[in-house]
C-alpha cells in the first residue's frame, strides 16, 4: 500500500462531497412540537453540514459491489477538515469537530423507511439526541443544531429508530465523530498520516456479495448477530504500510454484537491512551483491550526501533464463548454451543485477524508519550444523591429486559426519573434468566460520560470470564460498560443538565431492538 493509499484508507486527505446537492425543505418532521422543523435564524453555526441517509453501493469483497445503506455528507460551512469521506467504504463521513463549536446538520432521509440520527457519547439537548420517537419518514428532513460541549474524544453517530437500529447499522449506517479540544492539542499526539481510525464491524455475505442478516432467525436475535468476517472501515483485513514512528489508533467497535479482545500479535503491550470519553489521565499498559459493541479505545503504537520489513497484526485473541454467551436457550453451559448453533457464524471469542501492519520505511520521530495525558479526571468524584439505583439485566418470557421491563416509546417508571445535573450510583446487575439464559451486555447511557466504580462477580466459574475481563479497562470516562454474566457493576453517573427524555439500553443492537432499552426522564430546568 502506498502512502497515499494509507492516507486514503484512514480517511485523511480526501475532502467533501460524496453526496451532491440534497433535497432540502422536503417537508416538516413528524411530531413537530418540541423540535425545530426549520433552521433557527438566531442560531449562527460555526459548522454546517448536510448529511443524507440513503441506499448506495460499496466495494467490499472482490467481484460484485454490495448494496448498502449509508450516510453521505457535504460541508456547507466551516473548516475544510470538518468532513472526511472514508474512501472505499460504506461508512459515513468522519466528522471532526472542536469543543465549543456550534454545529448545524441538515439531515435528510432518502431511505425507504423512517430513521433518525443519534450522536453516541455526546451530551445533547433532548430534541437533538435522536430518540426513536423523533424519527423522520422517507423524504423528510431533520435539522440538528447544537453546541459541542464534550471534551476531545472518539465518538460516533448511527441511526436510532425503534426496532430498526440493528438492521440500519448492519447495512452500513455509521460514522465517526471526532472531537478535539485545547487540552488534547497541547499534547501534540500523532496526527495526519500518523492518526489511524479503525471501525470494526463483522458481517456475513451471500455468494453474490450481498449482506445477509438474521439468517439464524430467533437465535441470531436472542444472542445478537455475529458475522463471519471482520471489516475494518469497510474493508476486510487491510494491510497498512507504516514508518518507524508513533501512531495514534482510534478504535471503534461498531459491530452489532461481537466483543473483541484486541492484542498485538507479537505480544507488544496495548498502550491505551483513551476510552469512550476521551483521554485517560495516564497511559495504561495492557496485554489486551476488550471492546464491546459501541465502545471505543485509543491506543498508541510506537514503531520506533522496529526493523524495516517487520510486520505486526492486530488480532482479537481467543476467549471462551460461554463467558459472554453463557447457557443460552436451555443448552447448558456448553462452551461455544451458541456459536455452533447458527450456521456460518464465527462465535464470539473466536481468534480473528483484524489488520496487518508492515514497517515499510525508516523515519526519524521525536514523539514521546507524556506520562500525564489529562487532568480532566480530577473533578469526577461527586457525592451521589440517594442510595444506589439497582438495574437488573435479565431474560424472561423470551425477552431481554431492564428491571423486568421492556421498551415503551414514552414510558418512564418513577425510579427512572432523575434531576438535571444530579449524580447517582447505578448498580447494573446481570442475573441468570430462564433456563440459565445469561449473556454479557454492554449497557449504554445517553448523556454525559460516566465512571465505573466497581465490579463484583459471583465467585466460582470465574476463571474463564477472567480471560475477557483482563482486557476491560475501567480507568477512563465511558458511555458504555460491559456487564459480564453474574456481575454487578456500579457506575457513577452525573446526568445531563438538559431536561427531557433520554435512553439507556444494551448496545447489542438486536437486544436494543427487542426492547432491552428504557427511557429515563431528566427533570428540572437546564442550568439549574
Ligand atoms: Cu449508540 Cu442509544 O446508542
Ligand atoms: Cu448513545
Ligand atoms: Cu444485551
PDB file of N, CA and C in Angstrom, residues 395-462:
ATOM      1  N   UNK A 395     -33.401 -12.133  31.432  1.00  0.00           N
ATOM      2  CA  UNK A 395     -34.107 -12.739  30.308  1.00  0.00           C
ATOM      3  C   UNK A 395     -35.341 -13.440  30.845  1.00  0.00           C
ATOM      4  N   UNK A 396     -36.517 -12.990  30.414  1.00  0.00           N
ATOM      5  CA  UNK A 396     -37.770 -13.609  30.846  1.00  0.00           C
ATOM      6  C   UNK A 396     -38.742 -13.641  29.677  1.00  0.00           C
ATOM      7  N   UNK A 397     -39.525 -14.674  29.627  1.00  0.00           N
ATOM      8  CA  UNK A 397     -40.551 -14.836  28.584  1.00  0.00           C
ATOM      9  C   UNK A 397     -40.012 -14.487  27.198  1.00  0.00           C
ATOM     10  N   UNK A 398     -38.842 -14.976  26.896  1.00  0.00           N
ATOM     11  CA  UNK A 398     -38.300 -14.775  25.553  1.00  0.00           C
ATOM     12  C   UNK A 398     -37.818 -13.369  25.272  1.00  0.00           C
ATOM     13  N   UNK A 399     -37.610 -12.566  26.327  1.00  0.00           N
ATOM     14  CA  UNK A 399     -37.179 -11.179  26.097  1.00  0.00           C
ATOM     15  C   UNK A 399     -36.041 -10.788  27.019  1.00  0.00           C
ATOM     16  N   UNK A 400     -35.166  -9.932  26.504  1.00  0.00           N
ATOM     17  CA  UNK A 400     -34.148  -9.306  27.346  1.00  0.00           C
ATOM     18  C   UNK A 400     -34.773  -8.071  27.972  1.00  0.00           C
ATOM     19  N   UNK A 401     -34.595  -7.911  29.288  1.00  0.00           N
ATOM     20  CA  UNK A 401     -35.298  -6.843  29.993  1.00  0.00           C
ATOM     21  C   UNK A 401     -34.364  -6.033  30.883  1.00  0.00           C
ATOM     22  N   UNK A 402     -34.778  -4.813  31.165  1.00  0.00           N
ATOM     23  CA  UNK A 402     -34.109  -3.962  32.153  1.00  0.00           C
ATOM     24  C   UNK A 402     -35.076  -3.791  33.309  1.00  0.00           C
ATOM     25  N   UNK A 403     -34.679  -4.256  34.474  1.00  0.00           N
ATOM     26  CA  UNK A 403     -35.574  -4.236  35.636  1.00  0.00           C
ATOM     27  C   UNK A 403     -36.922  -4.886  35.340  1.00  0.00           C
ATOM     28  N   UNK A 404     -36.900  -5.947  34.577  1.00  0.00           N
ATOM     29  CA  UNK A 404     -38.118  -6.683  34.274  1.00  0.00           C
ATOM     30  C   UNK A 404     -39.022  -5.978  33.274  1.00  0.00           C
ATOM     31  N   UNK A 405     -38.560  -4.867  32.706  1.00  0.00           N
ATOM     32  CA  UNK A 405     -39.406  -4.124  31.773  1.00  0.00           C
ATOM     33  C   UNK A 405     -38.813  -4.117  30.374  1.00  0.00           C
ATOM     34  N   UNK A 406     -39.714  -3.963  29.419  1.00  0.00           N
ATOM     35  CA  UNK A 406     -39.278  -3.819  28.042  1.00  0.00           C
ATOM     36  C   UNK A 406     -39.475  -2.364  27.625  1.00  0.00           C
ATOM     37  N   UNK A 407     -39.005  -2.008  26.427  1.00  0.00           N
ATOM     38  CA  UNK A 407     -39.117  -0.612  25.981  1.00  0.00           C
ATOM     39  C   UNK A 407     -40.543  -0.250  25.615  1.00  0.00           C
ATOM     40  N   UNK A 408     -40.895   0.950  25.981  1.00  0.00           N
ATOM     41  CA  UNK A 408     -42.157   1.531  25.555  1.00  0.00           C
ATOM     42  C   UNK A 408     -41.827   2.978  25.221  1.00  0.00           C
ATOM     43  N   UNK A 409     -42.264   3.442  24.061  1.00  0.00           N
ATOM     44  CA  UNK A 409     -41.789   4.706  23.500  1.00  0.00           C
ATOM     45  C   UNK A 409     -41.767   5.876  24.481  1.00  0.00           C
ATOM     46  N   UNK A 410     -42.828   6.005  25.286  1.00  0.00           N
ATOM     47  CA  UNK A 410     -42.916   7.175  26.157  1.00  0.00           C
ATOM     48  C   UNK A 410     -42.850   6.813  27.639  1.00  0.00           C
ATOM     49  N   UNK A 411     -42.803   5.537  27.962  1.00  0.00           N
ATOM     50  CA  UNK A 411     -42.942   5.118  29.357  1.00  0.00           C
ATOM     51  C   UNK A 411     -41.685   5.405  30.189  1.00  0.00           C
ATOM     52  N   UNK A 412     -41.916   5.956  31.372  1.00  0.00           N
ATOM     53  CA  UNK A 412     -40.852   6.204  32.338  1.00  0.00           C
ATOM     54  C   UNK A 412     -41.347   5.748  33.703  1.00  0.00           C
ATOM     55  N   UNK A 413     -40.644   4.854  34.361  1.00  0.00           N
ATOM     56  CA  UNK A 413     -41.028   4.414  35.707  1.00  0.00           C
ATOM     57  C   UNK A 413     -40.573   5.467  36.716  1.00  0.00           C
ATOM     58  N   UNK A 414     -41.193   5.497  37.904  1.00  0.00           N
ATOM     59  CA  UNK A 414     -40.801   6.509  38.902  1.00  0.00           C
ATOM     60  C   UNK A 414     -39.290   6.522  39.162  1.00  0.00           C
ATOM     61  N   UNK A 415     -38.695   5.332  39.263  1.00  0.00           N
ATOM     62  CA  UNK A 415     -37.257   5.321  39.565  1.00  0.00           C
ATOM     63  C   UNK A 415     -36.408   5.650  38.337  1.00  0.00           C
ATOM     64  N   UNK A 416     -37.057   5.873  37.214  1.00  0.00           N
ATOM     65  CA  UNK A 416     -36.322   6.275  36.015  1.00  0.00           C
ATOM     66  C   UNK A 416     -36.370   7.795  35.820  1.00  0.00           C
ATOM     67  N   UNK A 417     -36.705   8.493  36.874  1.00  0.00           N
ATOM     68  CA  UNK A 417     -36.749   9.948  36.816  1.00  0.00           C
ATOM     69  C   UNK A 417     -35.572  10.497  37.613  1.00  0.00           C
ATOM     70  N   UNK A 418     -34.793  11.361  37.011  1.00  0.00           N
ATOM     71  CA  UNK A 418     -33.605  11.897  37.685  1.00  0.00           C
ATOM     72  C   UNK A 418     -33.579  13.420  37.527  1.00  0.00           C
ATOM     73  N   UNK A 419     -32.960  14.091  38.480  1.00  0.00           N
ATOM     74  CA  UNK A 419     -32.885  15.556  38.404  1.00  0.00           C
ATOM     75  C   UNK A 419     -31.741  15.972  37.487  1.00  0.00           C
ATOM     76  N   UNK A 420     -31.980  17.038  36.723  1.00  0.00           N
ATOM     77  CA  UNK A 420     -30.959  17.551  35.806  1.00  0.00           C
ATOM     78  C   UNK A 420     -29.665  17.837  36.568  1.00  0.00           C
ATOM     79  N   UNK A 421     -28.562  17.354  36.022  1.00  0.00           N
ATOM     80  CA  UNK A 421     -27.260  17.640  36.612  1.00  0.00           C
ATOM     81  C   UNK A 421     -26.957  16.892  37.902  1.00  0.00           C
ATOM     82  N   UNK A 422     -27.874  16.011  38.331  1.00  0.00           N
ATOM     83  CA  UNK A 422     -27.635  15.295  39.586  1.00  0.00           C
ATOM     84  C   UNK A 422     -26.735  14.084  39.353  1.00  0.00           C
ATOM     85  N   UNK A 423     -26.207  13.549  40.449  1.00  0.00           N
ATOM     86  CA  UNK A 423     -25.298  12.404  40.381  1.00  0.00           C
ATOM     87  C   UNK A 423     -25.903  11.231  41.138  1.00  0.00           C
ATOM     88  N   UNK A 424     -25.850  10.057  40.522  1.00  0.00           N
ATOM     89  CA  UNK A 424     -26.369   8.845  41.165  1.00  0.00           C
ATOM     90  C   UNK A 424     -25.412   7.680  40.928  1.00  0.00           C
ATOM     91  N   UNK A 425     -25.532   6.694  41.820  1.00  0.00           N
ATOM     92  CA  UNK A 425     -24.878   5.414  41.543  1.00  0.00           C
ATOM     93  C   UNK A 425     -25.929   4.487  40.956  1.00  0.00           C
ATOM     94  N   UNK A 426     -25.618   3.919  39.813  1.00  0.00           N
ATOM     95  CA  UNK A 426     -26.478   2.871  39.249  1.00  0.00           C
ATOM     96  C   UNK A 426     -25.726   1.554  39.389  1.00  0.00           C
ATOM     97  N   UNK A 427     -26.492   0.557  39.854  1.00  0.00           N
ATOM     98  CA  UNK A 427     -25.909  -0.758  40.076  1.00  0.00           C
ATOM     99  C   UNK A 427     -26.491  -1.692  39.029  1.00  0.00           C
ATOM    100  N   UNK A 428     -25.681  -2.078  38.064  1.00  0.00           N
ATOM    101  CA  UNK A 428     -26.146  -2.916  36.956  1.00  0.00           C
ATOM    102  C   UNK A 428     -25.891  -4.368  37.334  1.00  0.00           C
ATOM    103  N   UNK A 429     -26.973  -5.125  37.463  1.00  0.00           N
ATOM    104  CA  UNK A 429     -26.874  -6.493  37.977  1.00  0.00           C
ATOM    105  C   UNK A 429     -27.283  -7.479  36.892  1.00  0.00           C
ATOM    106  N   UNK A 430     -26.344  -8.279  36.457  1.00  0.00           N
ATOM    107  CA  UNK A 430     -26.593  -9.235  35.378  1.00  0.00           C
ATOM    108  C   UNK A 430     -27.026 -10.578  35.970  1.00  0.00           C
ATOM    109  N   UNK A 431     -28.325 -10.841  35.920  1.00  0.00           N
ATOM    110  CA  UNK A 431     -28.912 -12.015  36.569  1.00  0.00           C
ATOM    111  C   UNK A 431     -29.058 -13.189  35.612  1.00  0.00           C
ATOM    112  N   UNK A 432     -28.979 -14.412  36.156  1.00  0.00           N
ATOM    113  CA  UNK A 432     -29.311 -15.561  35.321  1.00  0.00           C
ATOM    114  C   UNK A 432     -30.802 -15.556  35.023  1.00  0.00           C
ATOM    115  N   UNK A 433     -31.175 -15.834  33.786  1.00  0.00           N
ATOM    116  CA  UNK A 433     -32.588 -15.799  33.414  1.00  0.00           C
ATOM    117  C   UNK A 433     -33.146 -17.198  33.262  1.00  0.00           C
ATOM    118  N   UNK A 434     -34.284 -17.249  32.618  1.00  0.00           N
ATOM    119  CA  UNK A 434     -34.955 -18.515  32.319  1.00  0.00           C
ATOM    120  C   UNK A 434     -33.968 -19.525  31.734  1.00  0.00           C
ATOM    121  N   UNK A 435     -34.018 -20.716  32.216  1.00  0.00           N
ATOM    122  CA  UNK A 435     -33.196 -21.810  31.702  1.00  0.00           C
ATOM    123  C   UNK A 435     -31.710 -21.417  31.670  1.00  0.00           C
ATOM    124  N   UNK A 436     -31.345 -20.546  32.588  1.00  0.00           N
ATOM    125  CA  UNK A 436     -29.937 -20.162  32.670  1.00  0.00           C
ATOM    126  C   UNK A 436     -29.483 -19.209  31.585  1.00  0.00           C
ATOM    127  N   UNK A 437     -30.433 -18.673  30.807  1.00  0.00           N
ATOM    128  CA  UNK A 437     -30.071 -17.756  29.711  1.00  0.00           C
ATOM    129  C   UNK A 437     -29.424 -16.498  30.285  1.00  0.00           C
ATOM    130  N   UNK A 438     -28.196 -16.297  29.954  1.00  0.00           N
ATOM    131  CA  UNK A 438     -27.455 -15.166  30.503  1.00  0.00           C
ATOM    132  C   UNK A 438     -26.331 -14.797  29.541  1.00  0.00           C
ATOM    133  N   UNK A 439     -26.159 -13.500  29.350  1.00  0.00           N
ATOM    134  CA  UNK A 439     -25.129 -13.036  28.420  1.00  0.00           C
ATOM    135  C   UNK A 439     -24.442 -11.798  28.972  1.00  0.00           C
ATOM    136  N   UNK A 440     -23.304 -11.478  28.391  1.00  0.00           N
ATOM    137  CA  UNK A 440     -22.670 -10.197  28.702  1.00  0.00           C
ATOM    138  C   UNK A 440     -23.442  -9.106  27.957  1.00  0.00           C
ATOM    139  N   UNK A 441     -23.741  -7.993  28.622  1.00  0.00           N
ATOM    140  CA  UNK A 441     -24.460  -6.886  27.986  1.00  0.00           C
ATOM    141  C   UNK A 441     -23.676  -5.586  28.122  1.00  0.00           C
ATOM    142  N   UNK A 442     -23.376  -4.936  26.995  1.00  0.00           N
ATOM    143  CA  UNK A 442     -22.773  -3.606  27.072  1.00  0.00           C
ATOM    144  C   UNK A 442     -23.880  -2.558  27.287  1.00  0.00           C
ATOM    145  N   UNK A 443     -23.920  -1.984  28.479  1.00  0.00           N
ATOM    146  CA  UNK A 443     -25.011  -1.060  28.809  1.00  0.00           C
ATOM    147  C   UNK A 443     -24.570   0.379  28.547  1.00  0.00           C
ATOM    148  N   UNK A 444     -25.380   1.059  27.755  1.00  0.00           N
ATOM    149  CA  UNK A 444     -25.071   2.418  27.305  1.00  0.00           C
ATOM    150  C   UNK A 444     -26.083   3.400  27.864  1.00  0.00           C
ATOM    151  N   UNK A 445     -25.602   4.537  28.350  1.00  0.00           N
ATOM    152  CA  UNK A 445     -26.488   5.612  28.793  1.00  0.00           C
ATOM    153  C   UNK A 445     -26.297   6.816  27.879  1.00  0.00           C
ATOM    154  N   UNK A 446     -27.394   7.412  27.477  1.00  0.00           N
ATOM    155  CA  UNK A 446     -27.301   8.659  26.728  1.00  0.00           C
ATOM    156  C   UNK A 446     -26.995   9.794  27.709  1.00  0.00           C
ATOM    157  N   UNK A 447     -26.318  10.817  27.208  1.00  0.00           N
ATOM    158  CA  UNK A 447     -25.953  11.941  28.073  1.00  0.00           C
ATOM    159  C   UNK A 447     -24.465  11.938  28.345  1.00  0.00           C
ATOM    160  N   UNK A 448     -24.044  12.629  29.400  1.00  0.00           N
ATOM    161  CA  UNK A 448     -22.608  12.749  29.679  1.00  0.00           C
ATOM    162  C   UNK A 448     -21.964  11.405  29.979  1.00  0.00           C
ATOM    163  N   UNK A 449     -20.661  11.374  29.837  1.00  0.00           N
ATOM    164  CA  UNK A 449     -19.871  10.194  30.152  1.00  0.00           C
ATOM    165  C   UNK A 449     -19.907   9.907  31.655  1.00  0.00           C
ATOM    166  N   UNK A 450     -19.743   8.648  32.007  1.00  0.00           N
ATOM    167  CA  UNK A 450     -19.772   8.283  33.422  1.00  0.00           C
ATOM    168  C   UNK A 450     -18.517   7.492  33.820  1.00  0.00           C
ATOM    169  N   UNK A 451     -18.458   7.114  35.091  1.00  0.00           N
ATOM    170  CA  UNK A 451     -17.315   6.362  35.603  1.00  0.00           C
ATOM    171  C   UNK A 451     -17.757   5.016  36.156  1.00  0.00           C
ATOM    172  N   UNK A 452     -16.877   4.035  36.038  1.00  0.00           N
ATOM    173  CA  UNK A 452     -17.157   2.726  36.633  1.00  0.00           C
ATOM    174  C   UNK A 452     -16.510   2.708  38.014  1.00  0.00           C
ATOM    175  N   UNK A 453     -17.313   2.451  39.051  1.00  0.00           N
ATOM    176  CA  UNK A 453     -16.805   2.459  40.427  1.00  0.00           C
ATOM    177  C   UNK A 453     -16.281   1.096  40.840  1.00  0.00           C
ATOM    178  N   UNK A 454     -17.044   0.057  40.516  1.00  0.00           N
ATOM    179  CA  UNK A 454     -16.617  -1.273  40.966  1.00  0.00           C
ATOM    180  C   UNK A 454     -17.279  -2.364  40.151  1.00  0.00           C
ATOM    181  N   UNK A 455     -16.664  -3.524  40.199  1.00  0.00           N
ATOM    182  CA  UNK A 455     -17.229  -4.747  39.615  1.00  0.00           C
ATOM    183  C   UNK A 455     -17.173  -5.838  40.655  1.00  0.00           C
ATOM    184  N   UNK A 456     -18.276  -6.536  40.817  1.00  0.00           N
ATOM    185  CA  UNK A 456     -18.288  -7.681  41.717  1.00  0.00           C
ATOM    186  C   UNK A 456     -18.814  -8.845  40.924  1.00  0.00           C
ATOM    187  N   UNK A 457     -18.192  -9.993  41.097  1.00  0.00           N
ATOM    188  CA  UNK A 457     -18.748 -11.146  40.418  1.00  0.00           C
ATOM    189  C   UNK A 457     -18.868 -12.313  41.355  1.00  0.00           C
ATOM    190  N   UNK A 458     -19.849 -13.132  41.044  1.00  0.00           N
ATOM    191  CA  UNK A 458     -20.053 -14.335  41.844  1.00  0.00           C
ATOM    192  C   UNK A 458     -18.804 -15.205  41.748  1.00  0.00           C
ATOM    193  N   UNK A 459     -18.371 -15.660  42.898  1.00  0.00           N
ATOM    194  CA  UNK A 459     -17.172 -16.499  42.936  1.00  0.00           C
ATOM    195  C   UNK A 459     -17.421 -17.808  42.192  1.00  0.00           C
ATOM    196  N   UNK A 460     -16.390 -18.557  41.953  1.00  0.00           N
ATOM    197  CA  UNK A 460     -16.512 -19.799  41.191  1.00  0.00           C
ATOM    198  C   UNK A 460     -16.604 -19.473  39.713  1.00  0.00           C
ATOM    199  N   UNK A 461     -16.767 -20.443  38.881  1.00  0.00           N
ATOM    200  CA  UNK A 461     -16.968 -20.307  37.431  1.00  0.00           C
ATOM    201  C   UNK A 461     -16.367 -19.038  36.830  1.00  0.00           C
ATOM    202  N   UNK A 462     -15.252 -18.608  37.387  1.00  0.00           N
ATOM    203  CA  UNK A 462     -14.771 -17.271  37.083  1.00  0.00           C
ATOM    204  C   UNK A 462     -13.509 -17.229  36.244  1.00  0.00           C
TER     205      UNK A 462
END
